[in-house]
Coordinates of C-alpha atoms in Angstrom, one line a residue:
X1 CA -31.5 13.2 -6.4
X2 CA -34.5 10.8 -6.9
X3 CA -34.4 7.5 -5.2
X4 CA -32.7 4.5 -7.5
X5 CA -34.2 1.1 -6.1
X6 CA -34.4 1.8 -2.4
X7 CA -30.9 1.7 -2.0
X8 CA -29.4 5.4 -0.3
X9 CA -26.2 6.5 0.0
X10 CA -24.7 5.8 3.4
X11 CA -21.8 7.5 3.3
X12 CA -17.8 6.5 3.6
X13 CA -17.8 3.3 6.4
X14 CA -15.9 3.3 9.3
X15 CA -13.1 1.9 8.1
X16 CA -12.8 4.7 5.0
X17 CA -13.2 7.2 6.9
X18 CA -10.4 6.2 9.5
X19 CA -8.3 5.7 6.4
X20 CA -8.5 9.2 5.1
X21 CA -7.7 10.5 8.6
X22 CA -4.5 8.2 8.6
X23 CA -3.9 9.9 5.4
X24 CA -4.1 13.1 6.9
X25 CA -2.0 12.9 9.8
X26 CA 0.4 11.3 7.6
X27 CA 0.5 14.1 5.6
X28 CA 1.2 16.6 9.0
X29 CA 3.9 14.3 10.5
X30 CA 5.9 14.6 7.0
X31 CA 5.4 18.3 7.0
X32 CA 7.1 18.5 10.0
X33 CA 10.1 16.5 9.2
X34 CA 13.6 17.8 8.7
X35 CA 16.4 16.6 6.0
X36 CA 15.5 14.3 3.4
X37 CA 17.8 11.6 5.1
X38 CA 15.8 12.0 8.3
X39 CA 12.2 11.8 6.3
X40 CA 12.9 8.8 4.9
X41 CA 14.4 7.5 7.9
X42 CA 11.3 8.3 9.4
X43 CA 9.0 7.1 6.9
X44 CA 10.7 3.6 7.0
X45 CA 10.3 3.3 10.7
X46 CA 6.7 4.2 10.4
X47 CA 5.7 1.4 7.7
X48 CA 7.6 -0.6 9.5
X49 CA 5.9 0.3 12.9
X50 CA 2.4 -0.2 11.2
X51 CA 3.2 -3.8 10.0
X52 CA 4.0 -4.5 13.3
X53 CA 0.8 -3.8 14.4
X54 CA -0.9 -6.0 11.8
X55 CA -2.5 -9.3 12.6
X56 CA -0.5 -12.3 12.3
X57 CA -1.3 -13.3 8.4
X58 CA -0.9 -10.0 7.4
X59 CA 1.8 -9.3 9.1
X60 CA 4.0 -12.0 7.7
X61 CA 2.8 -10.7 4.3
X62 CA 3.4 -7.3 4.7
X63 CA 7.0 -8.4 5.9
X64 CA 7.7 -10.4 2.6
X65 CA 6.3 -8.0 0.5
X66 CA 8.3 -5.2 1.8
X67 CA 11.8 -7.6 1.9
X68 CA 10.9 -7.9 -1.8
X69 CA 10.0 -4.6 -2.7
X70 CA 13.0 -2.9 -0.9
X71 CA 15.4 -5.3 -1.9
X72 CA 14.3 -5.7 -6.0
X73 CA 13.6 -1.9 -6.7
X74 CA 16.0 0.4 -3.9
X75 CA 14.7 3.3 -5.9
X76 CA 11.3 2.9 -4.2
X77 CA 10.8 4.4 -1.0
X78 CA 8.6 3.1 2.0
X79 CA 6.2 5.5 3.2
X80 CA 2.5 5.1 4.6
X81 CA -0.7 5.8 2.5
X82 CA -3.7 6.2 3.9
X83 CA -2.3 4.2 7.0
X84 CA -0.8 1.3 4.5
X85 CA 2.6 0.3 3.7
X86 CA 3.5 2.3 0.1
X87 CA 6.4 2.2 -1.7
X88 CA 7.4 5.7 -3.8
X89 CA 9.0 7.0 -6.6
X90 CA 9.4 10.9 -6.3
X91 CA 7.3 11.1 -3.7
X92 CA 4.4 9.5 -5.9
X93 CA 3.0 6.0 -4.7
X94 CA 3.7 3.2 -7.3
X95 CA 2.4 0.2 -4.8
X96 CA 1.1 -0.4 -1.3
X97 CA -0.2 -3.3 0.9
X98 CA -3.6 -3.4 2.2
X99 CA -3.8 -6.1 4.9
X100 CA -7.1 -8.3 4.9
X101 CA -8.5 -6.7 8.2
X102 CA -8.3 -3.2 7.5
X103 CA -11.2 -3.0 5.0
X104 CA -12.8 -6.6 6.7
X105 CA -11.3 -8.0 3.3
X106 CA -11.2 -11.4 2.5
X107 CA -7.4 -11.6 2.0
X108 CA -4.8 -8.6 1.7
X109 CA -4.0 -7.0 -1.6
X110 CA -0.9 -5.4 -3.5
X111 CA -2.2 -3.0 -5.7
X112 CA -0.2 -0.9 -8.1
X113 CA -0.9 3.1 -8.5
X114 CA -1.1 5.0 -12.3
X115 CA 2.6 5.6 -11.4
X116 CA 3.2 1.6 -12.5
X117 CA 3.7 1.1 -15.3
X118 CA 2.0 -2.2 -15.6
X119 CA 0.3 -1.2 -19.1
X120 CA -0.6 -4.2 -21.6
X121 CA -2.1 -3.4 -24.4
X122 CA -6.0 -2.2 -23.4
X123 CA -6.6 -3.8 -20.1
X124 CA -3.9 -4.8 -17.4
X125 CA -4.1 -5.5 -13.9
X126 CA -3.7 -3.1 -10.9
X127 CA -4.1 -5.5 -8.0
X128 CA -3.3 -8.6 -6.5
X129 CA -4.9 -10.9 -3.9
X130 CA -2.4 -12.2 -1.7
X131 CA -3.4 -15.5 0.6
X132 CA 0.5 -16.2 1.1
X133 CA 3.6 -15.1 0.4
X134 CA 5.4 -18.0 -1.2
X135 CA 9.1 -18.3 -3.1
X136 CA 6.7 -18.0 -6.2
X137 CA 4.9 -15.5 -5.5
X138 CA 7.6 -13.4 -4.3
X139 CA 9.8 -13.8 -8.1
X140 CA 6.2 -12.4 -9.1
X141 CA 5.6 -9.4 -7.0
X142 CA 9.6 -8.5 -8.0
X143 CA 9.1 -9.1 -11.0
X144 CA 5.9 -6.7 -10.8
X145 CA 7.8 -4.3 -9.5
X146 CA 10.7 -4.1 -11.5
X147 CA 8.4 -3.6 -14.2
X148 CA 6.0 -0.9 -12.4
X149 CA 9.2 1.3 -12.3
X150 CA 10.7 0.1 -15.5

C-alpha cells in the first residue's frame, strides 16, 4: 500500500493489545468452568473483582452502573469483555463499562452492543460519556437498559 500523507500504520497500542489478551484469557477461564450456576457465580465475582481494581472515579462509577444494571434488568448477566464490566443476554454482550484510564480516556463510557436494541429511526446512539453517576443519570442508564433488552 502506497503512502497516504505521511501518516503509517502503527499498529494496535498498548492498551488494545492488552485488551484483546484480557479477552482471551477470559474466554479460557470460562471454558474451564463447571455448571452454569457456578459460571455465573464466577463471572460476577470477576467483574466485580475488576471494578475493584479501578481507580477511584471509575470505580465508584462502575459500582453504580452495575447496582443499576443488575438491579433494573436481572435478565442481564455480568461477565468481563475484553477485561471490562459487560452485562449479557444469552451469552451475547448488550452493555459494558469502559473506565476512563483503560484507554487514557477522558472520562469512562457505557456503550451498548448490536444486541441493544436502542434503534430510533436512522441514527441512534450506542455510547455514553459518563463524568458522574448521579440519581439522574442512573433513571437514564435504567431506563437505557430496559429498553436495550426490551
Amino acid at each position: 500500500m502506497g503512502d497516504t500523507g505521511g501518516s503509517a500504520y502503527e499498529g494496535f497500542t498498548a492498551e488494545e493489545r492488552a485488551a484483546m489478551k484480557e479477552h482471551a484469557q477470559e474466554q479460557k477461564k470460562a471454558a474451564r468452568r463447571g455448571s452454569a450456576a457456578q459460571k455465573a457465580a464466577e463471572a460476577e465475582r470477576d467483574v466485580l473483582a475488576k471494578i475493584a481494581e479501578m481507580g477511584d472515579s471509575d470505580r465508584v462509577m462502575a459500582e453504580r452502573v452495575h447496582a443499576v444494571v443488575t438491579a433494573t434488568t436481572p435478565a442481564l448477566a455480568p461477565k468481563l469483555w475484553y477485561g471490562m464490566p459487560a452485562y449479557a443476554r444469552d451469552g451475547k454482550v448488550v452493555c459494558f463499562f469502559q473506565s476512563a484510564e483503560k484507554f487514557k480516556s477522558r472520562y469512562a463510557t457505557l456503550g451498548f452492543s448490536d444486541q441493544a436494541r436502542l434503534d430510533d429511526g436512522p441514527m441512534w446512539a450506542n455510547a455514553f460519556a459518563l463524568a458522574e453517576v448521579t440519581p439522574e443519570v442512573e433513571a437514564r442508564i435504567a431506563a437505557l437498559v430496559k429498553q436495550a433488552v426490551g
